[in-house]
Amino acid sequence: MSVLLEQDIFHCSLMACCLEVVLFSYSSQRTFPWIINIFKLTPFYFFKVIEVFIRSEEGLSRDMVKHLNLIEEQVLESRAWSTDSALWSALQAAGNKIPTVEEVGRKHTLRETHTLINSNQLHVDAHILNKDYLLNCIESERKLLFH
C-alpha cells in the first residue's frame, strides 16, 4: 500500500476522480473525458481508481455510481484500447499473457494476482483493485477482437 501512495499517477487519478464527482454533482458542462485530458491521464489509470473510489465512498448517490460506471464502460469499450494506452505496457509486463476464462474464474494467489495487474508505471497491491472485474473485461475484449 505504501508503494501505491508514493506514486504520482495514483494521486492524479484519484484527484481527477474526485473532481469528476464534483463536476457531475454540479451538472457542469465539462464532461468526461475532459478531466483526464486536463490531468493528462491515460484512461487505463483513471479506470483503475474508479472501482476503488466507488467501494470506499459509501455516501455516493445512485446517480453518481451510475455515472462512474458509465465512465468505466466507456474506458473499457474504447479508450483503454488505443495504441498509446498504458494497457499494452501492463500486458507486456505480464509477459503478454492474456488470461483465459478458466484462469479468471479460479482463485489466484496474491502473488499471481499481483503479477497479472502489475504494470511498469503503477505497482499496486492485489487487494486494492477488483482483479476479477478487470480480468473479465480484458477477456471479453480479447474475445471480441480475436474471435
Short mmCIF file of N, CA and C in Angstrom, two decimals:
data_model
loop_
_atom_site.label_atom_id
_atom_site.label_comp_id
_atom_site.label_asym_id
_atom_site.label_seq_id
_atom_site.Cartn_x
_atom_site.Cartn_y
_atom_site.Cartn_z
N MET A 1 0.83 -1.19 0.00
CA MET A 1 0.00 0.00 0.00
C MET A 1 0.87 1.25 0.00
N SER A 2 1.99 1.24 0.72
CA SER A 2 2.84 2.42 0.78
C SER A 2 3.44 2.73 -0.59
N VAL A 3 3.73 1.69 -1.39
CA VAL A 3 4.25 1.91 -2.74
C VAL A 3 3.22 2.67 -3.57
N LEU A 4 1.97 2.28 -3.43
CA LEU A 4 0.89 2.93 -4.16
C LEU A 4 0.78 4.40 -3.79
N LEU A 5 0.86 4.70 -2.51
CA LEU A 5 0.71 6.08 -2.05
C LEU A 5 1.87 6.97 -2.45
N GLU A 6 2.99 6.38 -2.83
CA GLU A 6 4.15 7.16 -3.25
C GLU A 6 4.11 7.50 -4.74
N GLN A 7 3.13 7.04 -5.46
CA GLN A 7 3.11 7.22 -6.90
C GLN A 7 2.21 8.37 -7.33
N ASP A 8 2.78 9.26 -8.12
CA ASP A 8 2.05 10.43 -8.59
C ASP A 8 0.84 10.07 -9.45
N ILE A 9 0.98 9.01 -10.25
CA ILE A 9 -0.12 8.64 -11.14
C ILE A 9 -1.36 8.25 -10.34
N PHE A 10 -1.17 7.62 -9.20
CA PHE A 10 -2.30 7.27 -8.33
C PHE A 10 -2.97 8.53 -7.80
N HIS A 11 -2.16 9.47 -7.31
CA HIS A 11 -2.72 10.70 -6.75
C HIS A 11 -3.44 11.53 -7.82
N CYS A 12 -2.85 11.62 -8.99
CA CYS A 12 -3.50 12.35 -10.08
C CYS A 12 -4.82 11.69 -10.48
N SER A 13 -4.81 10.38 -10.56
CA SER A 13 -6.03 9.64 -10.93
C SER A 13 -7.12 9.82 -9.87
N LEU A 14 -6.73 9.74 -8.61
CA LEU A 14 -7.69 9.91 -7.53
C LEU A 14 -8.24 11.34 -7.51
N MET A 15 -7.37 12.32 -7.70
CA MET A 15 -7.82 13.72 -7.74
C MET A 15 -8.77 13.93 -8.92
N ALA A 16 -8.45 13.38 -10.06
CA ALA A 16 -9.32 13.51 -11.23
C ALA A 16 -10.67 12.86 -10.98
N CYS A 17 -10.68 11.73 -10.31
CA CYS A 17 -11.94 11.06 -9.99
C CYS A 17 -12.78 11.92 -9.05
N CYS A 18 -12.14 12.51 -8.05
CA CYS A 18 -12.85 13.39 -7.13
C CYS A 18 -13.43 14.60 -7.86
N LEU A 19 -12.65 15.17 -8.75
CA LEU A 19 -13.14 16.33 -9.50
C LEU A 19 -14.24 15.94 -10.48
N GLU A 20 -14.18 14.75 -11.03
CA GLU A 20 -15.25 14.26 -11.90
C GLU A 20 -16.55 14.17 -11.10
N VAL A 21 -16.46 13.73 -9.86
CA VAL A 21 -17.63 13.66 -8.99
C VAL A 21 -18.21 15.06 -8.75
N VAL A 22 -17.34 16.03 -8.48
CA VAL A 22 -17.79 17.40 -8.25
C VAL A 22 -18.43 17.97 -9.51
N LEU A 23 -17.79 17.78 -10.66
CA LEU A 23 -18.33 18.28 -11.92
C LEU A 23 -19.70 17.69 -12.22
N PHE A 24 -19.85 16.40 -12.01
CA PHE A 24 -21.13 15.76 -12.25
C PHE A 24 -22.18 16.24 -11.25
N SER A 25 -21.78 16.41 -9.99
CA SER A 25 -22.70 16.85 -8.95
C SER A 25 -23.30 18.22 -9.24
N TYR A 26 -22.50 19.09 -9.86
CA TYR A 26 -22.96 20.44 -10.16
C TYR A 26 -23.39 20.60 -11.62
N SER A 27 -23.64 19.49 -12.29
CA SER A 27 -24.12 19.48 -13.68
C SER A 27 -23.27 20.38 -14.58
N SER A 28 -21.98 20.25 -14.44
CA SER A 28 -21.06 21.05 -15.24
C SER A 28 -21.17 20.70 -16.72
N GLN A 29 -20.85 21.68 -17.55
CA GLN A 29 -20.80 21.44 -18.99
C GLN A 29 -19.55 20.64 -19.35
N ARG A 30 -18.61 20.58 -18.45
CA ARG A 30 -17.39 19.81 -18.66
C ARG A 30 -17.69 18.35 -18.34
N THR A 31 -17.64 17.50 -19.33
CA THR A 31 -17.96 16.10 -19.13
C THR A 31 -16.76 15.23 -19.50
N PHE A 32 -16.79 14.00 -19.01
CA PHE A 32 -15.73 13.05 -19.33
C PHE A 32 -15.63 12.91 -20.83
N PRO A 33 -14.45 12.98 -21.38
CA PRO A 33 -13.10 12.81 -20.86
C PRO A 33 -12.36 14.12 -20.57
N TRP A 34 -13.06 15.20 -20.42
CA TRP A 34 -12.41 16.49 -20.18
C TRP A 34 -11.42 16.39 -19.02
N ILE A 35 -11.81 15.76 -17.93
CA ILE A 35 -10.97 15.74 -16.74
C ILE A 35 -9.66 14.98 -16.97
N ILE A 36 -9.70 13.89 -17.71
CA ILE A 36 -8.44 13.15 -17.94
C ILE A 36 -7.56 13.89 -18.93
N ASN A 37 -8.17 14.67 -19.81
CA ASN A 37 -7.37 15.49 -20.72
C ASN A 37 -6.65 16.60 -19.96
N ILE A 38 -7.33 17.21 -19.01
CA ILE A 38 -6.73 18.28 -18.21
C ILE A 38 -5.54 17.75 -17.39
N PHE A 39 -5.73 16.58 -16.79
CA PHE A 39 -4.68 15.98 -15.97
C PHE A 39 -3.67 15.18 -16.79
N LYS A 40 -3.92 15.08 -18.08
CA LYS A 40 -3.06 14.30 -18.98
C LYS A 40 -2.89 12.86 -18.48
N LEU A 41 -4.03 12.28 -18.08
CA LEU A 41 -4.06 10.90 -17.59
C LEU A 41 -4.45 9.96 -18.71
N THR A 42 -3.89 8.79 -18.69
CA THR A 42 -4.36 7.78 -19.63
C THR A 42 -5.63 7.18 -19.03
N PRO A 43 -6.62 6.88 -19.86
CA PRO A 43 -7.87 6.32 -19.36
C PRO A 43 -7.68 5.04 -18.55
N PHE A 44 -6.69 4.25 -18.90
CA PHE A 44 -6.43 2.99 -18.20
C PHE A 44 -6.16 3.24 -16.72
N TYR A 45 -5.34 4.22 -16.38
CA TYR A 45 -5.05 4.51 -14.98
C TYR A 45 -6.24 5.13 -14.27
N PHE A 46 -6.98 5.96 -14.97
CA PHE A 46 -8.19 6.55 -14.38
C PHE A 46 -9.18 5.44 -14.05
N PHE A 47 -9.32 4.49 -14.96
CA PHE A 47 -10.21 3.35 -14.76
C PHE A 47 -9.86 2.59 -13.48
N LYS A 48 -8.57 2.44 -13.21
CA LYS A 48 -8.13 1.66 -12.06
C LYS A 48 -8.62 2.23 -10.73
N VAL A 49 -8.80 3.54 -10.63
CA VAL A 49 -9.22 4.11 -9.35
C VAL A 49 -10.73 4.21 -9.20
N ILE A 50 -11.48 4.12 -10.28
CA ILE A 50 -12.93 4.30 -10.19
C ILE A 50 -13.58 3.27 -9.27
N GLU A 51 -13.30 2.01 -9.49
CA GLU A 51 -13.90 0.95 -8.68
C GLU A 51 -13.50 1.09 -7.22
N VAL A 52 -12.24 1.41 -6.97
CA VAL A 52 -11.75 1.60 -5.61
C VAL A 52 -12.49 2.76 -4.97
N PHE A 53 -12.67 3.83 -5.71
CA PHE A 53 -13.36 5.02 -5.22
C PHE A 53 -14.80 4.69 -4.86
N ILE A 54 -15.50 4.01 -5.75
CA ILE A 54 -16.90 3.65 -5.51
C ILE A 54 -17.03 2.78 -4.26
N ARG A 55 -16.16 1.80 -4.12
CA ARG A 55 -16.24 0.89 -2.97
C ARG A 55 -15.89 1.57 -1.65
N SER A 56 -15.01 2.54 -1.69
CA SER A 56 -14.57 3.16 -0.44
C SER A 56 -15.44 4.33 -0.01
N GLU A 57 -16.18 4.92 -0.92
CA GLU A 57 -17.03 6.07 -0.58
C GLU A 57 -18.48 5.62 -0.49
N GLU A 58 -18.94 5.41 0.73
CA GLU A 58 -20.28 4.86 0.94
C GLU A 58 -21.40 5.86 0.68
N GLY A 59 -21.11 7.15 0.69
CA GLY A 59 -22.15 8.16 0.57
C GLY A 59 -22.50 8.56 -0.86
N LEU A 60 -21.99 7.85 -1.85
CA LEU A 60 -22.28 8.22 -3.24
C LEU A 60 -23.73 7.91 -3.59
N SER A 61 -24.34 8.84 -4.30
CA SER A 61 -25.72 8.61 -4.74
C SER A 61 -25.76 7.56 -5.83
N ARG A 62 -26.92 7.04 -6.07
CA ARG A 62 -27.09 6.04 -7.11
C ARG A 62 -26.74 6.62 -8.48
N ASP A 63 -27.14 7.88 -8.71
CA ASP A 63 -26.80 8.54 -9.97
C ASP A 63 -25.30 8.69 -10.15
N MET A 64 -24.60 8.99 -9.07
CA MET A 64 -23.15 9.15 -9.15
C MET A 64 -22.48 7.82 -9.48
N VAL A 65 -22.90 6.76 -8.82
CA VAL A 65 -22.33 5.44 -9.09
C VAL A 65 -22.60 5.06 -10.54
N LYS A 66 -23.80 5.35 -11.00
CA LYS A 66 -24.16 5.05 -12.39
C LYS A 66 -23.27 5.85 -13.35
N HIS A 67 -23.05 7.11 -13.05
CA HIS A 67 -22.19 7.96 -13.87
C HIS A 67 -20.76 7.40 -13.94
N LEU A 68 -20.21 7.04 -12.79
CA LEU A 68 -18.86 6.49 -12.76
C LEU A 68 -18.79 5.14 -13.47
N ASN A 69 -19.83 4.35 -13.35
CA ASN A 69 -19.87 3.07 -14.06
C ASN A 69 -19.93 3.29 -15.57
N LEU A 70 -20.62 4.31 -16.01
CA LEU A 70 -20.66 4.63 -17.45
C LEU A 70 -19.28 5.05 -17.95
N ILE A 71 -18.55 5.77 -17.13
CA ILE A 71 -17.18 6.14 -17.50
C ILE A 71 -16.31 4.88 -17.60
N GLU A 72 -16.47 3.98 -16.64
CA GLU A 72 -15.72 2.71 -16.70
C GLU A 72 -16.02 1.97 -18.00
N GLU A 73 -17.29 1.90 -18.35
CA GLU A 73 -17.69 1.22 -19.59
C GLU A 73 -17.07 1.89 -20.81
N GLN A 74 -17.10 3.22 -20.81
CA GLN A 74 -16.51 3.96 -21.94
C GLN A 74 -15.02 3.67 -22.08
N VAL A 75 -14.34 3.61 -20.96
CA VAL A 75 -12.91 3.31 -20.99
C VAL A 75 -12.69 1.89 -21.50
N LEU A 76 -13.45 0.94 -20.97
CA LEU A 76 -13.28 -0.45 -21.37
C LEU A 76 -13.68 -0.72 -22.81
N GLU A 77 -14.69 -0.01 -23.28
CA GLU A 77 -15.16 -0.24 -24.65
C GLU A 77 -14.24 0.32 -25.71
N SER A 78 -13.59 1.44 -25.41
CA SER A 78 -12.78 2.03 -26.47
C SER A 78 -11.50 2.70 -26.00
N ARG A 79 -11.56 3.51 -25.00
CA ARG A 79 -10.42 4.35 -24.63
C ARG A 79 -9.20 3.57 -24.15
N ALA A 80 -9.40 2.45 -23.47
CA ALA A 80 -8.26 1.68 -22.96
C ALA A 80 -7.53 0.92 -24.06
N TRP A 81 -8.14 0.83 -25.23
CA TRP A 81 -7.58 0.02 -26.31
C TRP A 81 -6.86 0.84 -27.37
N SER A 82 -6.67 2.12 -27.13
CA SER A 82 -5.95 2.94 -28.09
C SER A 82 -4.48 2.49 -28.16
N THR A 83 -3.83 2.83 -29.24
CA THR A 83 -2.46 2.36 -29.44
C THR A 83 -1.48 2.91 -28.40
N ASP A 84 -1.78 4.07 -27.82
CA ASP A 84 -0.89 4.66 -26.82
C ASP A 84 -1.32 4.35 -25.39
N SER A 85 -2.23 3.42 -25.22
CA SER A 85 -2.76 3.08 -23.90
C SER A 85 -1.71 2.39 -23.03
N ALA A 86 -1.79 2.66 -21.74
CA ALA A 86 -0.92 2.00 -20.77
C ALA A 86 -1.29 0.53 -20.59
N LEU A 87 -2.43 0.15 -21.09
CA LEU A 87 -2.85 -1.25 -21.01
C LEU A 87 -1.84 -2.16 -21.71
N TRP A 88 -1.32 -1.70 -22.84
CA TRP A 88 -0.38 -2.53 -23.59
C TRP A 88 0.91 -2.77 -22.81
N SER A 89 1.40 -1.75 -22.12
CA SER A 89 2.61 -1.96 -21.32
C SER A 89 2.31 -2.85 -20.11
N ALA A 90 1.10 -2.77 -19.57
CA ALA A 90 0.72 -3.65 -18.47
C ALA A 90 0.66 -5.10 -18.94
N LEU A 91 0.12 -5.31 -20.13
CA LEU A 91 0.09 -6.67 -20.68
C LEU A 91 1.49 -7.17 -20.99
N GLN A 92 2.33 -6.29 -21.51
CA GLN A 92 3.71 -6.67 -21.80
C GLN A 92 4.45 -7.03 -20.51
N ALA A 93 4.21 -6.26 -19.47
CA ALA A 93 4.85 -6.55 -18.18
C ALA A 93 4.39 -7.90 -17.63
N ALA A 94 3.20 -8.31 -18.02
CA ALA A 94 2.67 -9.61 -17.58
C ALA A 94 3.10 -10.71 -18.54
N GLY A 95 4.06 -10.42 -19.40
CA GLY A 95 4.55 -11.42 -20.34
C GLY A 95 3.62 -11.65 -21.51
N ASN A 96 2.83 -10.64 -21.88
CA ASN A 96 1.86 -10.72 -22.97
C ASN A 96 0.87 -11.87 -22.78
N LYS A 97 0.67 -12.25 -21.55
CA LYS A 97 -0.27 -13.32 -21.26
C LYS A 97 -1.63 -12.72 -20.96
N ILE A 98 -2.57 -12.97 -21.83
CA ILE A 98 -3.94 -12.56 -21.58
C ILE A 98 -4.63 -13.74 -20.92
N PRO A 99 -5.20 -13.54 -19.74
CA PRO A 99 -5.77 -14.67 -19.01
C PRO A 99 -6.99 -15.25 -19.73
N THR A 100 -7.13 -16.55 -19.60
CA THR A 100 -8.30 -17.23 -20.17
C THR A 100 -9.45 -17.14 -19.19
N VAL A 101 -10.62 -17.54 -19.64
CA VAL A 101 -11.80 -17.54 -18.77
C VAL A 101 -11.56 -18.44 -17.57
N GLU A 102 -10.93 -19.58 -17.79
CA GLU A 102 -10.67 -20.50 -16.70
C GLU A 102 -9.75 -19.88 -15.65
N GLU A 103 -8.74 -19.15 -16.11
CA GLU A 103 -7.82 -18.50 -15.19
C GLU A 103 -8.51 -17.40 -14.40
N VAL A 104 -9.39 -16.69 -15.05
CA VAL A 104 -10.12 -15.61 -14.37
C VAL A 104 -11.07 -16.19 -13.35
N GLY A 105 -11.67 -17.33 -13.68
CA GLY A 105 -12.65 -17.94 -12.80
C GLY A 105 -12.07 -18.56 -11.55
N ARG A 106 -10.83 -19.01 -11.60
CA ARG A 106 -10.26 -19.65 -10.42
C ARG A 106 -9.65 -18.60 -9.50
N LYS A 107 -9.46 -18.97 -8.28
CA LYS A 107 -8.86 -18.07 -7.30
C LYS A 107 -7.36 -18.00 -7.54
N HIS A 108 -6.84 -16.78 -7.56
CA HIS A 108 -5.40 -16.57 -7.72
C HIS A 108 -4.77 -16.38 -6.36
N THR A 109 -3.55 -16.80 -6.27
CA THR A 109 -2.80 -16.46 -5.07
C THR A 109 -2.46 -14.98 -5.16
N LEU A 110 -2.11 -14.38 -4.06
CA LEU A 110 -1.77 -12.96 -4.05
C LEU A 110 -0.63 -12.68 -5.02
N ARG A 111 0.35 -13.55 -5.07
CA ARG A 111 1.50 -13.34 -5.95
C ARG A 111 1.08 -13.39 -7.42
N GLU A 112 0.25 -14.38 -7.80
CA GLU A 112 -0.21 -14.49 -9.18
C GLU A 112 -1.03 -13.26 -9.57
N THR A 113 -1.91 -12.83 -8.69
CA THR A 113 -2.76 -11.68 -8.97
C THR A 113 -1.92 -10.42 -9.13
N HIS A 114 -0.95 -10.24 -8.26
CA HIS A 114 -0.08 -9.07 -8.35
C HIS A 114 0.62 -9.04 -9.70
N THR A 115 1.06 -10.18 -10.20
CA THR A 115 1.73 -10.26 -11.49
C THR A 115 0.77 -9.89 -12.61
N LEU A 116 -0.48 -10.34 -12.53
CA LEU A 116 -1.44 -10.08 -13.59
C LEU A 116 -1.80 -8.60 -13.72
N ILE A 117 -1.88 -7.88 -12.61
CA ILE A 117 -2.35 -6.49 -12.70
C ILE A 117 -1.24 -5.47 -12.51
N ASN A 118 -0.02 -5.94 -12.45
CA ASN A 118 1.11 -5.06 -12.22
C ASN A 118 1.56 -4.44 -13.55
N SER A 119 1.82 -3.15 -13.56
CA SER A 119 2.37 -2.52 -14.76
C SER A 119 3.68 -1.85 -14.39
N ASN A 120 4.44 -1.44 -15.40
CA ASN A 120 5.74 -0.82 -15.14
C ASN A 120 5.59 0.52 -14.44
N GLN A 121 4.48 1.22 -14.66
CA GLN A 121 4.35 2.57 -14.14
C GLN A 121 3.54 2.63 -12.85
N LEU A 122 2.70 1.64 -12.59
CA LEU A 122 1.85 1.69 -11.40
C LEU A 122 1.83 0.33 -10.74
N HIS A 123 2.52 0.20 -9.63
CA HIS A 123 2.56 -1.06 -8.89
C HIS A 123 1.55 -0.95 -7.76
N VAL A 124 0.58 -1.84 -7.75
CA VAL A 124 -0.45 -1.81 -6.72
C VAL A 124 -0.53 -3.16 -6.03
N ASP A 125 -0.95 -3.15 -4.80
CA ASP A 125 -1.20 -4.40 -4.10
C ASP A 125 -2.47 -5.01 -4.67
N ALA A 126 -2.51 -6.32 -4.76
CA ALA A 126 -3.60 -7.02 -5.43
C ALA A 126 -4.95 -6.76 -4.77
N HIS A 127 -4.99 -6.56 -3.49
CA HIS A 127 -6.27 -6.37 -2.83
C HIS A 127 -6.86 -4.98 -3.07
N ILE A 128 -6.12 -4.06 -3.68
CA ILE A 128 -6.62 -2.72 -3.92
C ILE A 128 -7.65 -2.71 -5.05
N LEU A 129 -7.41 -3.45 -6.10
CA LEU A 129 -8.29 -3.44 -7.26
C LEU A 129 -9.17 -4.67 -7.29
N ASN A 130 -10.29 -4.54 -7.94
CA ASN A 130 -11.16 -5.69 -8.16
C ASN A 130 -10.61 -6.43 -9.38
N LYS A 131 -9.69 -7.34 -9.14
CA LYS A 131 -8.96 -8.01 -10.21
C LYS A 131 -9.87 -8.83 -11.11
N ASP A 132 -10.85 -9.52 -10.53
CA ASP A 132 -11.72 -10.36 -11.35
C ASP A 132 -12.50 -9.53 -12.36
N TYR A 133 -12.96 -8.36 -11.94
CA TYR A 133 -13.70 -7.48 -12.84
C TYR A 133 -12.81 -7.05 -14.00
N LEU A 134 -11.61 -6.60 -13.69
CA LEU A 134 -10.68 -6.14 -14.72
C LEU A 134 -10.32 -7.29 -15.67
N LEU A 135 -10.03 -8.44 -15.12
CA LEU A 135 -9.64 -9.57 -15.95
C LEU A 135 -10.79 -10.08 -16.81
N ASN A 136 -12.00 -10.05 -16.27
CA ASN A 136 -13.17 -10.43 -17.07
C ASN A 136 -13.36 -9.46 -18.24
N CYS A 137 -13.15 -8.19 -17.98
CA CYS A 137 -13.27 -7.20 -19.04
C CYS A 137 -12.22 -7.42 -20.13
N ILE A 138 -11.00 -7.71 -19.73
CA ILE A 138 -9.93 -7.97 -20.69
C ILE A 138 -10.27 -9.20 -21.52
N GLU A 139 -10.77 -10.26 -20.87
CA GLU A 139 -11.13 -11.48 -21.58
C GLU A 139 -12.26 -11.21 -22.58
N SER A 140 -13.26 -10.43 -22.17
CA SER A 140 -14.37 -10.10 -23.07
C SER A 140 -13.88 -9.35 -24.30
N GLU A 141 -13.01 -8.38 -24.07
CA GLU A 141 -12.47 -7.61 -25.20
C GLU A 141 -11.60 -8.48 -26.09
N ARG A 142 -10.83 -9.38 -25.48
CA ARG A 142 -9.99 -10.29 -26.26
C ARG A 142 -10.85 -11.16 -27.17
N LYS A 143 -11.97 -11.65 -26.66
CA LYS A 143 -12.87 -12.47 -27.46
C LYS A 143 -13.45 -11.68 -28.62
N LEU A 144 -13.81 -10.43 -28.35
CA LEU A 144 -14.36 -9.60 -29.43
C LEU A 144 -13.32 -9.33 -30.50
N LEU A 145 -12.08 -9.13 -30.10
CA LEU A 145 -11.03 -8.80 -31.05
C LEU A 145 -10.54 -10.00 -31.84
N PHE A 146 -10.50 -11.17 -31.22
CA PHE A 146 -9.85 -12.32 -31.84
C PHE A 146 -10.78 -13.45 -32.25
N HIS A 147 -12.06 -13.30 -32.09
CA HIS A 147 -12.98 -14.37 -32.49
C HIS A 147 -13.99 -13.88 -33.50
#
